[in-house]
Amino acid sequence: MAQLWGGRFTKETDALVKRFNDSLPFDQRLYRQDIRGSVAHAAMLGKQGIISDEEASKIIEGLGTILSDIESGELVFTNEYEDIHSFVEAHLIDRIGDTGKKLHTGRSRNDQVALDMKLYIRDEIRETDLLLKHFLQTILRVMEENLDTFMPGFTHLQKAQPVTLAHHFGAYFEMFRRDREHLSSLALRMNTCPLGSGALAGTTYPLDRDFTAKELGFDMPTRNSMDGVSDRDYLIEFLSTLATCQMHLSRFSEEVILWNSNEYRFVEIDDAYSTGSSIMPQKKNPDIAELVRGKTGRIYGALASLMTTMKGIPLAYNKDMQEDKEVVFDAIDTIKDNITLFDQMIGTMRFRKDVMAASAKNGFTNATDAADYLVVRGVPFRDAHGIIGRLVLYCIEKNCALDDLSLDEFRQFSDQFGEDIYDAISLETCVEKRLTAGAPGRASMVSAIEASRQYLADKTEAER
Ligand code: ARG
């Protein structure tokens, strides 16, 4: 009885354990990095006389054929192999025989996987940075085209003071610029090579770690071999940068959704980037923006997941760390799609300048400027604030804007008002007078745009 059940159970469990333990289904995407690391390792083994030059060349050549066969689709990933490292090594041995068995001299899969992930993240930093740069170019173009597109600026989602679309987009330019800066500083900070750390304690072979570090484009080898194999901080930093970037995308999405709503009508999303309803024929939904906003959970989740995975791991390598891959890969795939689609959606969106300007006009966004008008004429600010507050209340009762009042009506509240009040509180004046650095006034924005253009022309660390 037990044997029947046990035999069956053992067999089932074996299959499950294999599936549970294997990482090839997801770490196969590291094949380029894995082969690149192996080529550098083999070259170093040859140079150090740990294997012969001939053997090194044979290994490097064999690795080259594996790479090109994977790329061409001739060599496919089959699930009898545990992970990308075993897959490549087994195929190398198949192809070049016993010499292939020497590749793993002085190396462990622990330093190998640490290297692969670092190389991979370095590549992905570059790609993400490039997408962000393109997105910033789109944002900048909208800014350049909308220096005089007036719209209400909001606080508490209540109309506050008038700004321009250029200024509003300029705020997002700063956010995504900071995201790029995080990527660049991470690229610098993580640029140490774990290869040669061995399983945890280095090795007795005379490895030249400086050589492999240099070959692979690192600044230097990692300083401690136990840390070398078990450091995943750079993944956490990377995910934290993606999470912040995603938070920016999500805020932007929220605004696009609001602006696209029937109540705001500030923008119209291009047909190619919106979808309809299966039942309500009139609908044109901002699904892309909603999905981008919705995917925030996955990216924050990846960060929380890896932070939690790492928190109880004693030194050095433990298999828990294999759990870094799927969440990191998913976060990368997700944010790259998000940035690309959002960029395209923003780039094709139509801005209803008339609706924005009208909205800015009828929400008392010029009340601060009306108060400032009195201040210039000697009324203390606190009194001016009170006078304009009473004027606003008067307008609300009359259902009109400050600009609609007659001079007589203005003067019922203060005799300091003159004919020039209308010019002083016009939308144009309210924006144009805001010329402090970073403000929406045209001259300030022109120099902000110029500086942004210059910034995009310079290469960042992540681009190098
Ligand atoms: N698949 C493993 C990972 O992703 C590779 C390292 C395995 N090392 C080991 N000693 N089992 O972390």
GROMACS .gro file of C-alpha atoms and ligand atoms in nm:
model
  476
    1MET     CA    1   0.000   0.000   0.000
    2ALA     CA    2   0.258   0.246   0.112
    3GLN     CA    3   0.476   0.158  -0.178
    4LEU     CA    4   0.197   0.205  -0.428
    5TRP     CA    5   0.113   0.539  -0.284
    6GLY     CA    6   0.470   0.618  -0.197
    7GLY     CA    7   0.600   0.525  -0.540
    8ARG     CA    8   0.344   0.738  -0.708
    9PHE     CA    9   0.395   1.024  -0.462
   10THR     CA   10   0.774   1.018  -0.493
   11LYS     CA   11   0.750   1.038  -0.867
   12GLU     CA   12   0.501   1.323  -0.854
   13THR     CA   13   0.712   1.506  -0.598
   14ASP     CA   14   1.024   1.472  -0.806
   15ALA     CA   15   0.856   1.640  -1.097
   16LEU     CA   16   0.723   1.910  -0.874
   17VAL     CA   17   1.055   1.967  -0.703
   18LYS     CA   18   1.221   2.001  -1.039
   19ARG     CA   19   0.963   2.252  -1.154
   20PHE     CA   20   0.982   2.430  -0.818
   21ASN     CA   21   1.358   2.449  -0.817
   22ASP     CA   22   1.435   2.518  -1.183
   23SER     CA   23   1.488   2.872  -1.301
   24LEU     CA   24   1.549   2.816  -1.673
   25PRO     CA   25   1.191   2.910  -1.767
   26PHE     CA   26   1.263   3.264  -1.650
   27ASP     CA   27   1.641   3.304  -1.630
   28GLN     CA   28   1.686   3.205  -1.997
   29ARG     CA   29   1.657   3.574  -2.073
   30LEU     CA   30   2.005   3.609  -1.919
   31TYR     CA   31   2.171   3.402  -2.191
   32ARG     CA   32   2.366   3.691  -2.345
   33GLN     CA   33   2.499   3.807  -2.012
   34ASP     CA   34   2.578   3.451  -1.905
   35ILE     CA   35   2.777   3.383  -2.219
   36ARG     CA   36   2.949   3.718  -2.202
   37GLY     CA   37   3.062   3.644  -1.846
   38SER     CA   38   3.182   3.297  -1.942
   39VAL     CA   39   3.385   3.433  -2.233
   40ALA     CA   40   3.562   3.677  -2.000
   41HIS     CA   41   3.619   3.404  -1.742
   42ALA     CA   42   3.764   3.163  -2.001
   43ALA     CA   43   3.993   3.434  -2.142
   44MET     CA   44   4.119   3.506  -1.791
   45LEU     CA   45   4.175   3.133  -1.715
   46GLY     CA   46   4.384   3.111  -2.033
   47LYS     CA   47   4.579   3.427  -1.961
   48GLN     CA   48   4.661   3.304  -1.611
   49GLY     CA   49   4.773   2.962  -1.739
   50ILE     CA   50   4.499   2.789  -1.539
   51ILE     CA   51   4.389   2.635  -1.867
   52SER     CA   52   4.589   2.642  -2.190
   53ASP     CA   53   4.545   2.918  -2.448
   54GLU     CA   54   4.420   2.658  -2.687
   55GLU     CA   55   4.156   2.540  -2.445
   56ALA     CA   56   4.051   2.896  -2.375
   57SER     CA   57   4.010   2.965  -2.747
   58LYS     CA   58   3.813   2.647  -2.796
   59ILE     CA   59   3.577   2.738  -2.510
   60ILE     CA   60   3.532   3.094  -2.635
   61GLU     CA   61   3.460   2.972  -2.984
   62GLY     CA   62   3.210   2.715  -2.856
   63LEU     CA   63   3.033   2.981  -2.648
   64GLY     CA   64   3.014   3.196  -2.961
   65THR     CA   65   2.832   2.925  -3.153
   66ILE     CA   66   2.589   2.873  -2.865
   67LEU     CA   67   2.514   3.246  -2.861
   68SER     CA   68   2.452   3.268  -3.233
   69ASP     CA   69   2.242   2.951  -3.235
   70ILE     CA   70   2.022   3.085  -2.955
   71GLU     CA   71   1.984   3.414  -3.140
   72SER     CA   72   1.895   3.243  -3.466
   73GLY     CA   73   1.645   3.018  -3.294
   74GLU     CA   74   1.835   2.705  -3.382
   75LEU     CA   75   1.910   2.627  -3.019
   76VAL     CA   76   1.598   2.633  -2.805
   77PHE     CA   77   1.558   2.619  -2.430
   78THR     CA   78   1.429   2.280  -2.323
   79ASN     CA   79   1.331   2.215  -1.968
   80GLU     CA   80   1.567   1.931  -1.884
   81TYR     CA   81   1.820   2.195  -1.774
   82GLU     CA   82   1.798   2.353  -1.434
   83ASP     CA   83   1.901   2.706  -1.518
   84ILE     CA   84   2.070   2.917  -1.783
   85HIS     CA   85   2.415   2.838  -1.639
   86SER     CA   86   2.369   2.459  -1.668
   87PHE     CA   87   2.207   2.502  -2.008
   88VAL     CA   88   2.504   2.688  -2.154
   89GLU     CA   89   2.764   2.466  -1.988
   90ALA     CA   90   2.595   2.141  -2.093
   91HIS     CA   91   2.569   2.259  -2.452
   92LEU     CA   92   2.931   2.368  -2.448
   93ILE     CA   93   3.039   2.021  -2.337
   94ASP     CA   94   2.813   1.867  -2.604
   95ARG     CA   95   2.981   2.078  -2.866
   96ILE     CA   96   3.350   2.080  -2.770
   97GLY     CA   97   3.379   1.777  -2.545
   98ASP     CA   98   3.596   1.752  -2.234
   99THR     CA   99   3.755   2.095  -2.274
  100GLY     CA  100   3.410   2.238  -2.204
  101LYS     CA  101   3.424   2.083  -1.860
  102LYS     CA  102   3.710   2.320  -1.769
  103LEU     CA  103   3.506   2.639  -1.807
  104HIS     CA  104   3.372   2.625  -1.454
  105THR     CA  105   3.722   2.613  -1.297
  106GLY     CA  106   3.747   2.866  -1.014
  107ARG     CA  107   3.386   2.970  -1.054
  108SER     CA  108   3.054   2.897  -0.886
  109ARG     CA  109   2.702   2.952  -1.009
  110ASN     CA  110   2.680   3.190  -0.714
  111ASP     CA  111   2.923   3.443  -0.854
  112GLN     CA  112   2.802   3.359  -1.203
  113VAL     CA  113   2.440   3.450  -1.134
  114ALA     CA  114   2.545   3.759  -0.940
  115LEU     CA  115   2.743   3.868  -1.245
  116ASP     CA  116   2.466   3.786  -1.493
  117MET     CA  117   2.211   3.992  -1.304
  118LYS     CA  118   2.446   4.288  -1.275
  119LEU     CA  119   2.524   4.281  -1.644
  120TYR     CA  120   2.156   4.251  -1.719
  121ILE     CA  121   2.054   4.541  -1.497
  122ARG     CA  122   2.328   4.754  -1.649
  123ASP     CA  123   2.179   4.686  -1.993
  124GLU     CA  124   1.828   4.755  -1.871
  125ILE     CA  125   1.932   5.081  -1.704
  126ARG     CA  126   2.055   5.194  -2.044
  127GLU     CA  127   1.732   5.089  -2.217
  128THR     CA  128   1.500   5.237  -1.957
  129ASP     CA  129   1.702   5.556  -1.962
  130LEU     CA  130   1.666   5.577  -2.339
  131LEU     CA  131   1.288   5.539  -2.318
  132LEU     CA  132   1.274   5.807  -2.050
  133LYS     CA  133   1.486   6.036  -2.262
  134HIS     CA  134   1.249   5.995  -2.556
  135PHE     CA  135   0.956   6.060  -2.326
  136LEU     CA  136   1.124   6.378  -2.200
  137GLN     CA  137   1.167   6.490  -2.560
  138THR     CA  138   0.792   6.448  -2.612
  139ILE     CA  139   0.717   6.641  -2.294
  140LEU     CA  140   0.953   6.916  -2.401
  141ARG     CA  141   0.786   6.942  -2.742
  142VAL     CA  142   0.446   6.988  -2.575
  143MET     CA  143   0.604   7.256  -2.354
  144GLU     CA  144   0.749   7.441  -2.652
  145GLU     CA  145   0.413   7.436  -2.829
  146ASN     CA  146   0.215   7.553  -2.528
  147LEU     CA  147   0.397   7.847  -2.374
  148ASP     CA  148   0.078   8.052  -2.407
  149THR     CA  149  -0.179   7.782  -2.339
  150PHE     CA  150  -0.344   7.903  -2.020
  151MET     CA  151  -0.498   7.660  -1.779
  152PRO     CA  152  -0.590   7.658  -1.412
  153GLY     CA  153  -0.329   7.536  -1.168
  154PHE     CA  154  -0.485   7.340  -0.884
  155THR     CA  155  -0.432   7.282  -0.515
  156HIS     CA  156  -0.665   7.041  -0.333
  157LEU     CA  157  -0.807   6.983  -0.684
  158GLN     CA  158  -0.955   7.333  -0.652
  159LYS     CA  159  -0.862   7.596  -0.905
  160ALA     CA  160  -0.584   7.802  -0.750
  161GLN     CA  161  -0.385   8.025  -0.983
  162PRO     CA  162  -0.349   8.030  -1.360
  163VAL     CA  163  -0.052   7.853  -1.514
  164THR     CA  164   0.027   7.733  -1.864
  165LEU     CA  165   0.029   7.386  -2.008
  166ALA     CA  166   0.401   7.431  -2.067
  167HIS     CA  167   0.452   7.495  -1.698
  168HIS     CA  168   0.235   7.202  -1.590
  169PHE     CA  169   0.421   6.965  -1.821
  170GLY     CA  170   0.745   7.117  -1.700
  171ALA     CA  171   0.672   6.972  -1.356
  172TYR     CA  172   0.659   6.623  -1.509
  173PHE     CA  173   0.976   6.695  -1.701
  174GLU     CA  174   1.151   6.746  -1.366
  175MET     CA  175   1.013   6.421  -1.221
  176PHE     CA  176   1.127   6.203  -1.509
  177ARG     CA  177   1.456   6.386  -1.519
  178ARG     CA  178   1.512   6.290  -1.156
  179ASP     CA  179   1.428   5.929  -1.243
  180ARG     CA  180   1.702   5.935  -1.504
  181GLU     CA  181   1.941   6.083  -1.249
  182HIS     CA  182   1.863   5.794  -1.013
  183LEU     CA  183   1.937   5.547  -1.290
  184SER     CA  184   2.266   5.720  -1.367
  185SER     CA  185   2.383   5.730  -1.009
  186LEU     CA  186   2.289   5.364  -0.966
  187ALA     CA  187   2.486   5.275  -1.278
  188LEU     CA  188   2.793   5.429  -1.113
  189ARG     CA  189   2.734   5.278  -0.771
  190MET     CA  190   2.673   4.920  -0.883
  191ASN     CA  191   2.964   4.900  -1.122
  192THR     CA  192   3.172   4.641  -0.936
  193CYS     CA  193   3.227   4.290  -1.067
  194PRO     CA  194   3.132   3.988  -0.851
  195LEU     CA  195   3.300   3.732  -1.080
  196GLY     CA  196   3.582   3.557  -0.894
  197SER     CA  197   3.398   3.561  -0.563
  198GLY     CA  198   3.351   3.186  -0.611
  199ALA     CA  199   3.084   3.018  -0.404
  200LEU     CA  200   3.149   3.265  -0.121
  201ALA     CA  201   3.516   3.253  -0.021
  202GLY     CA  202   3.702   3.322  -0.342
  203THR     CA  203   3.922   3.047  -0.480
  204THR     CA  204   4.271   2.901  -0.458
  205TYR     CA  205   4.332   2.947  -0.832
  206PRO     CA  206   4.533   3.255  -0.926
  207LEU     CA  207   4.238   3.438  -1.083
  208ASP     CA  208   4.291   3.788  -1.218
  209ARG     CA  209   3.975   3.960  -1.102
  210ASP     CA  210   4.090   4.300  -1.225
  211PHE     CA  211   4.117   4.156  -1.573
  212THR     CA  212   3.764   4.012  -1.585
  213ALA     CA  213   3.622   4.326  -1.423
  214LYS     CA  214   3.783   4.538  -1.692
  215GLU     CA  215   3.684   4.298  -1.973
  216LEU     CA  216   3.322   4.324  -1.866
  217GLY     CA  217   3.325   4.702  -1.832
  218PHE     CA  218   3.325   4.725  -1.452
  219ASP     CA  219   3.529   4.979  -1.258
  220MET     CA  220   3.674   4.711  -1.029
  221PRO     CA  221   3.602   4.375  -0.866
  222THR     CA  222   3.370   4.362  -0.563
  223ARG     CA  223   3.568   4.413  -0.242
  224ASN     CA  224   3.438   4.120  -0.039
  225SER     CA  225   3.359   3.780  -0.187
  226MET     CA  226   3.076   3.699   0.056
  227ASP     CA  227   2.909   4.028  -0.025
  228GLY     CA  228   2.991   3.976  -0.391
  229VAL     CA  229   2.771   3.668  -0.416
  230SER     CA  230   2.492   3.782  -0.188
  231ASP     CA  231   2.449   4.152  -0.264
  232ARG     CA  232   2.113   4.228  -0.422
  233ASP     CA  233   2.104   4.592  -0.305
  234TYR     CA  234   2.141   4.720  -0.659
  235LEU     CA  235   1.825   4.531  -0.756
  236ILE     CA  236   1.640   4.691  -0.469
  237GLU     CA  237   1.772   5.033  -0.568
  238PHE     CA  238   1.675   4.968  -0.926
  239LEU     CA  239   1.323   4.862  -0.825
  240SER     CA  240   1.298   5.162  -0.597
  241THR     CA  241   1.387   5.387  -0.890
  242LEU     CA  242   1.131   5.212  -1.108
  243ALA     CA  243   0.873   5.243  -0.829
  244THR     CA  244   0.932   5.618  -0.806
  245CYS     CA  245   0.919   5.654  -1.183
  246GLN     CA  246   0.599   5.451  -1.187
  247MET     CA  247   0.451   5.675  -0.919
  248HIS     CA  248   0.521   5.970  -1.150
  249LEU     CA  249   0.357   5.789  -1.442
  250SER     CA  250   0.061   5.707  -1.223
  251ARG     CA  251   0.011   6.068  -1.116
  252PHE     CA  252   0.036   6.179  -1.477
  253SER     CA  253  -0.215   5.908  -1.575
  254GLU     CA  254  -0.455   6.032  -1.313
  255GLU     CA  255  -0.439   6.383  -1.460
  256VAL     CA  256  -0.489   6.259  -1.815
  257ILE     CA  257  -0.793   6.062  -1.697
  258LEU     CA  258  -0.936   6.370  -1.525
  259TRP     CA  259  -0.856   6.599  -1.816
  260ASN     CA  260  -1.011   6.356  -2.062
  261SER     CA  261  -1.333   6.332  -1.861
  262ASN     CA  262  -1.656   6.494  -1.981
  263GLU     CA  263  -1.638   6.737  -1.691
  264TYR     CA  264  -1.291   6.873  -1.772
  265ARG     CA  265  -1.261   6.817  -2.149
  266PHE     CA  266  -0.908   6.965  -2.140
  267VAL     CA  267  -0.770   6.695  -2.370
  268GLU     CA  268  -0.881   6.444  -2.622
  269ILE     CA  269  -0.690   6.118  -2.632
  270ASP     CA  270  -0.618   6.000  -2.984
  271ASP     CA  271  -0.841   5.719  -3.110
  272ALA     CA  272  -0.541   5.490  -3.140
  273TYR     CA  273  -0.480   5.519  -2.766
  274SER     CA  274  -0.831   5.481  -2.630
  275THR     CA  275  -1.097   5.213  -2.639
  276GLY     CA  276  -1.474   5.192  -2.656
  277SER     CA  277  -1.743   5.032  -2.447
  278SER     CA  278  -1.920   4.714  -2.553
  279ILE     CA  279  -2.254   4.852  -2.441
  280MET     CA  280  -2.238   5.232  -2.435
  281PRO     CA  281  -2.179   5.359  -2.788
  282GLN     CA  282  -2.085   5.712  -2.680
  283LYS     CA  283  -1.786   5.599  -2.474
  284LYS     CA  284  -1.422   5.664  -2.549
  285ASN     CA  285  -1.230   5.545  -2.250
  286PRO     CA  286  -0.881   5.637  -2.130
  287ASP     CA  287  -0.787   5.271  -2.079
  288ILE     CA  288  -0.417   5.316  -2.146
  289ALA     CA  289  -0.383   5.578  -1.874
  290GLU     CA  290  -0.591   5.363  -1.639
  291LEU     CA  291  -0.382   5.055  -1.706
  292VAL     CA  292  -0.059   5.246  -1.657
  293ARG     CA  293  -0.197   5.373  -1.326
  294GLY     CA  294  -0.318   5.024  -1.239
  295LYS     CA  295   0.017   4.860  -1.301
  296THR     CA  296   0.166   5.060  -1.015
  297GLY     CA  297   0.070   4.771  -0.789
  298ARG     CA  298   0.294   4.529  -0.974
  299ILE     CA  299   0.596   4.754  -0.958
  300TYR     CA  300   0.556   4.854  -0.594
  301GLY     CA  301   0.487   4.485  -0.531
  302ALA     CA  302   0.818   4.386  -0.687
  303LEU     CA  303   1.004   4.622  -0.454
  304ALA     CA  304   0.817   4.503  -0.145
  305SER     CA  305   0.869   4.144  -0.254
  306LEU     CA  306   1.245   4.163  -0.293
  307MET     CA  307   1.294   4.371   0.022
  308THR     CA  308   1.107   4.102   0.210
  309THR     CA  309   1.289   3.815   0.043
  310MET     CA  310   1.625   3.963   0.138
  311LYS     CA  311   1.548   4.057   0.493
  312GLY     CA  312   1.617   3.724   0.662
  313ILE     CA  313   1.892   3.575   0.449
  314PRO     CA  314   2.210   3.485   0.636
  315LEU     CA  315   2.539   3.517   0.447
  316ALA     CA  316   2.621   3.417   0.188
  317TYR     CA  317   2.422   3.280  -0.111
  318ASN     CA  318   2.089   3.113  -0.039
  319LYS     CA  319   1.842   2.988  -0.293
  320ASP     CA  320   1.587   3.244  -0.176
  321MET     CA  321   1.775   3.486  -0.396
  322GLN     CA  322   1.652   3.312  -0.707
  323GLU     CA  323   1.324   3.484  -0.624
  324ASP     CA  324   1.479   3.814  -0.732
  325LYS     CA  325   1.437   3.732  -1.100
  326GLU     CA  326   1.070   3.706  -1.184
  327VAL     CA  327   0.973   4.020  -0.994
  328VAL     CA  328   1.260   4.223  -1.138
  329PHE     CA  329   1.191   4.101  -1.493
  330ASP     CA  330   0.821   4.173  -1.460
  331ALA     CA  331   0.886   4.521  -1.321
  332ILE     CA  332   1.123   4.599  -1.607
  333ASP     CA  333   0.885   4.471  -1.876
  334THR     CA  334   0.598   4.658  -1.718
  335ILE     CA  335   0.768   4.994  -1.684
  336LYS     CA  336   0.914   4.983  -2.035
  337ASP     CA  337   0.566   4.929  -2.179
  338ASN     CA  338   0.425   5.196  -1.951
  339ILE     CA  339   0.680   5.457  -2.054
  340THR     CA  340   0.653   5.375  -2.424
  341LEU     CA  341   0.273   5.379  -2.436
  342PHE     CA  342   0.239   5.684  -2.217
  343ASP     CA  343   0.491   5.867  -2.431
  344GLN     CA  344   0.295   5.783  -2.746
  345MET     CA  345  -0.037   5.872  -2.587
  346ILE     CA  346   0.091   6.212  -2.471
  347GLY     CA  347   0.255   6.273  -2.806
  348THR     CA  348  -0.071   6.224  -2.996
  349MET     CA  349  -0.311   6.382  -2.747
  350ARG     CA  350  -0.508   6.690  -2.854
  351PHE     CA  351  -0.514   6.981  -2.609
  352ARG     CA  352  -0.832   7.189  -2.607
  353LYS     CA  353  -0.668   7.521  -2.545
  354ASP     CA  354  -0.998   7.713  -2.547
  355VAL     CA  355  -1.153   7.488  -2.281
  356MET     CA  356  -0.844   7.516  -2.062
  357ALA     CA  357  -0.834   7.895  -2.089
  358ALA     CA  358  -1.207   7.925  -2.018
  359SER     CA  359  -1.165   7.703  -1.714
  360ALA     CA  360  -0.878   7.917  -1.589
  361LYS     CA  361  -1.092   8.228  -1.634
  362ASN     CA  362  -1.395   8.123  -1.435
  363GLY     CA  363  -1.254   7.983  -1.116
  364PHE     CA  364  -1.126   8.302  -0.946
  365THR     CA  365  -0.772   8.195  -1.030
  366ASN     CA  366  -0.688   8.566  -1.046
  367ALA     CA  367  -0.799   8.640  -0.689
  368THR     CA  368  -0.440   8.644  -0.559
  369ASP     CA  369  -0.345   8.891  -0.830
  370ALA     CA  370  -0.642   9.111  -0.740
  371ALA     CA  371  -0.517   9.117  -0.381
  372ASP     CA  372  -0.164   9.192  -0.500
  373TYR     CA  373  -0.307   9.484  -0.699
  374LEU     CA  374  -0.431   9.642  -0.378
  375VAL     CA  375  -0.104   9.568  -0.200
  376VAL     CA  376   0.085   9.763  -0.464
  377ARG     CA  377  -0.148  10.054  -0.383
  378GLY     CA  378  -0.057  10.044  -0.016
  379VAL     CA  379  -0.326   9.816   0.127
  380PRO     CA  380  -0.170   9.569   0.375
  381PHE     CA  381  -0.184   9.215   0.232
  382ARG     CA  382  -0.409   9.076   0.507
  383ASP     CA  383  -0.666   9.354   0.446
  384ALA     CA  384  -0.641   9.306   0.070
  385HIS     CA  385  -0.703   8.934   0.121
  386GLY     CA  386  -1.022   9.017   0.315
  387ILE     CA  387  -1.145   9.267   0.055
  388ILE     CA  388  -1.099   9.024  -0.234
  389GLY     CA  389  -1.257   8.745  -0.030
  390ARG     CA  390  -1.571   8.957   0.008
  391LEU     CA  391  -1.558   9.043  -0.363
  392VAL     CA  392  -1.540   8.671  -0.451
  393LEU     CA  393  -1.842   8.602  -0.233
  394TYR     CA  394  -2.025   8.885  -0.412
  395CYS     CA  395  -1.934   8.734  -0.749
  396ILE     CA  396  -2.048   8.386  -0.643
  397GLU     CA  397  -2.386   8.533  -0.554
  398LYS     CA  398  -2.400   8.715  -0.890
  399ASN     CA  399  -2.263   8.406  -1.068
  400CYS     CA  400  -1.989   8.600  -1.245
  401ALA     CA  401  -1.612   8.636  -1.256
  402LEU     CA  402  -1.408   8.918  -1.099
  403ASP     CA  403  -1.335   9.045  -1.450
  404ASP     CA  404  -1.711   9.088  -1.513
  405LEU     CA  405  -1.764   9.344  -1.235
  406SER     CA  406  -1.801   9.712  -1.317
  407LEU     CA  407  -1.550   9.958  -1.174
  408ASP     CA  408  -1.828  10.096  -0.952
  409GLU     CA  409  -1.883   9.753  -0.805
  410PHE     CA  410  -1.509   9.714  -0.742
  411ARG     CA  411  -1.500  10.052  -0.573
  412GLN     CA  412  -1.782   9.957  -0.335
  413PHE     CA  413  -1.523   9.726  -0.175
  414SER     CA  414  -1.218   9.955  -0.193
  415ASP     CA  415  -1.156  10.300  -0.331
  416GLN     CA  416  -0.808  10.188  -0.433
  417PHE     CA  417  -0.948  10.016  -0.743
  418GLY     CA  418  -0.891  10.200  -1.070
  419GLU     CA  419  -0.954  10.135  -1.439
  420ASP     CA  420  -0.627   9.937  -1.460
  421ILE     CA  421  -0.769   9.658  -1.240
  422TYR     CA  422  -0.899   9.476  -1.549
  423ASP     CA  423  -0.558   9.457  -1.707
  424ALA     CA  424  -0.400   9.362  -1.376
  425ILE     CA  425  -0.621   9.058  -1.330
  426SER     CA  426  -0.642   8.938  -1.689
  427LEU     CA  427  -0.534   8.581  -1.742
  428GLU     CA  428  -0.245   8.696  -1.958
  429THR     CA  429  -0.116   8.937  -1.693
  430CYS     CA  430  -0.159   8.686  -1.413
  431VAL     CA  431   0.069   8.442  -1.592
  432GLU     CA  432   0.308   8.688  -1.754
  433LYS     CA  433   0.389   8.863  -1.428
  434ARG     CA  434   0.498   8.539  -1.268
  435LEU     CA  435   0.862   8.565  -1.360
  436THR     CA  436   1.042   8.422  -1.060
  437ALA     CA  437   1.274   8.138  -1.161
  438GLY     CA  438   1.065   7.826  -1.210
  439ALA     CA  439   0.739   8.020  -1.252
  440PRO     CA  440   0.502   8.001  -1.551
  441GLY     CA  441   0.568   8.350  -1.692
  442ARG     CA  442   0.678   8.333  -2.055
  443ALA     CA  443   1.033   8.458  -1.999
  444SER     CA  444   1.089   8.214  -1.710
  445MET     CA  445   0.951   7.928  -1.915
  446VAL     CA  446   1.161   8.016  -2.218
  447SER     CA  447   1.476   7.985  -2.012
  448ALA     CA  448   1.352   7.669  -1.839
  449ILE     CA  449   1.289   7.514  -2.179
  450GLU     CA  450   1.629   7.620  -2.302
  451ALA     CA  451   1.794   7.460  -1.997
  452SER     CA  452   1.590   7.144  -2.046
  453ARG     CA  453   1.692   7.124  -2.409
  454GLN     CA  454   2.055   7.158  -2.305
  455TYR     CA  455   2.009   6.885  -2.045
  456LEU     CA  456   1.874   6.648  -2.309
  457ALA     CA  457   2.167   6.724  -2.535
  458ASP     CA  458   2.419   6.618  -2.270
  459LYS     CA  459   2.494   6.248  -2.219
  460THR     CA  460   2.407   6.100  -1.880
  461GLU     CA  461   2.605   5.830  -1.700
  462ALA     CA  462   2.340   5.571  -1.790
  463GLU     CA  463   2.389   5.647  -2.160
  464ARG     CA  464   2.763   5.585  -2.154
  465ARG     N1  465   1.928   2.984  -1.037
  465ARG     C1  466   2.006   3.036  -0.932
  465ARG     C2  467   1.964   3.177  -0.898
  465ARG     O1  468   1.894   3.232  -0.974
  465ARG     C3  469   2.150   3.036  -0.973
  465ARG     C4  470   2.248   3.015  -0.862
  465ARG     C5  471   2.240   2.879  -0.815
  465ARG     N2  472   2.342   2.851  -0.720
  465ARG     C6  473   2.332   2.746  -0.641
  465ARG     N3  474   2.428   2.727  -0.564
  465ARG     N4  475   2.229   2.669  -0.647
  465ARG     O2  476   1.994   3.229  -0.796
   0.00000   0.00000   0.00000
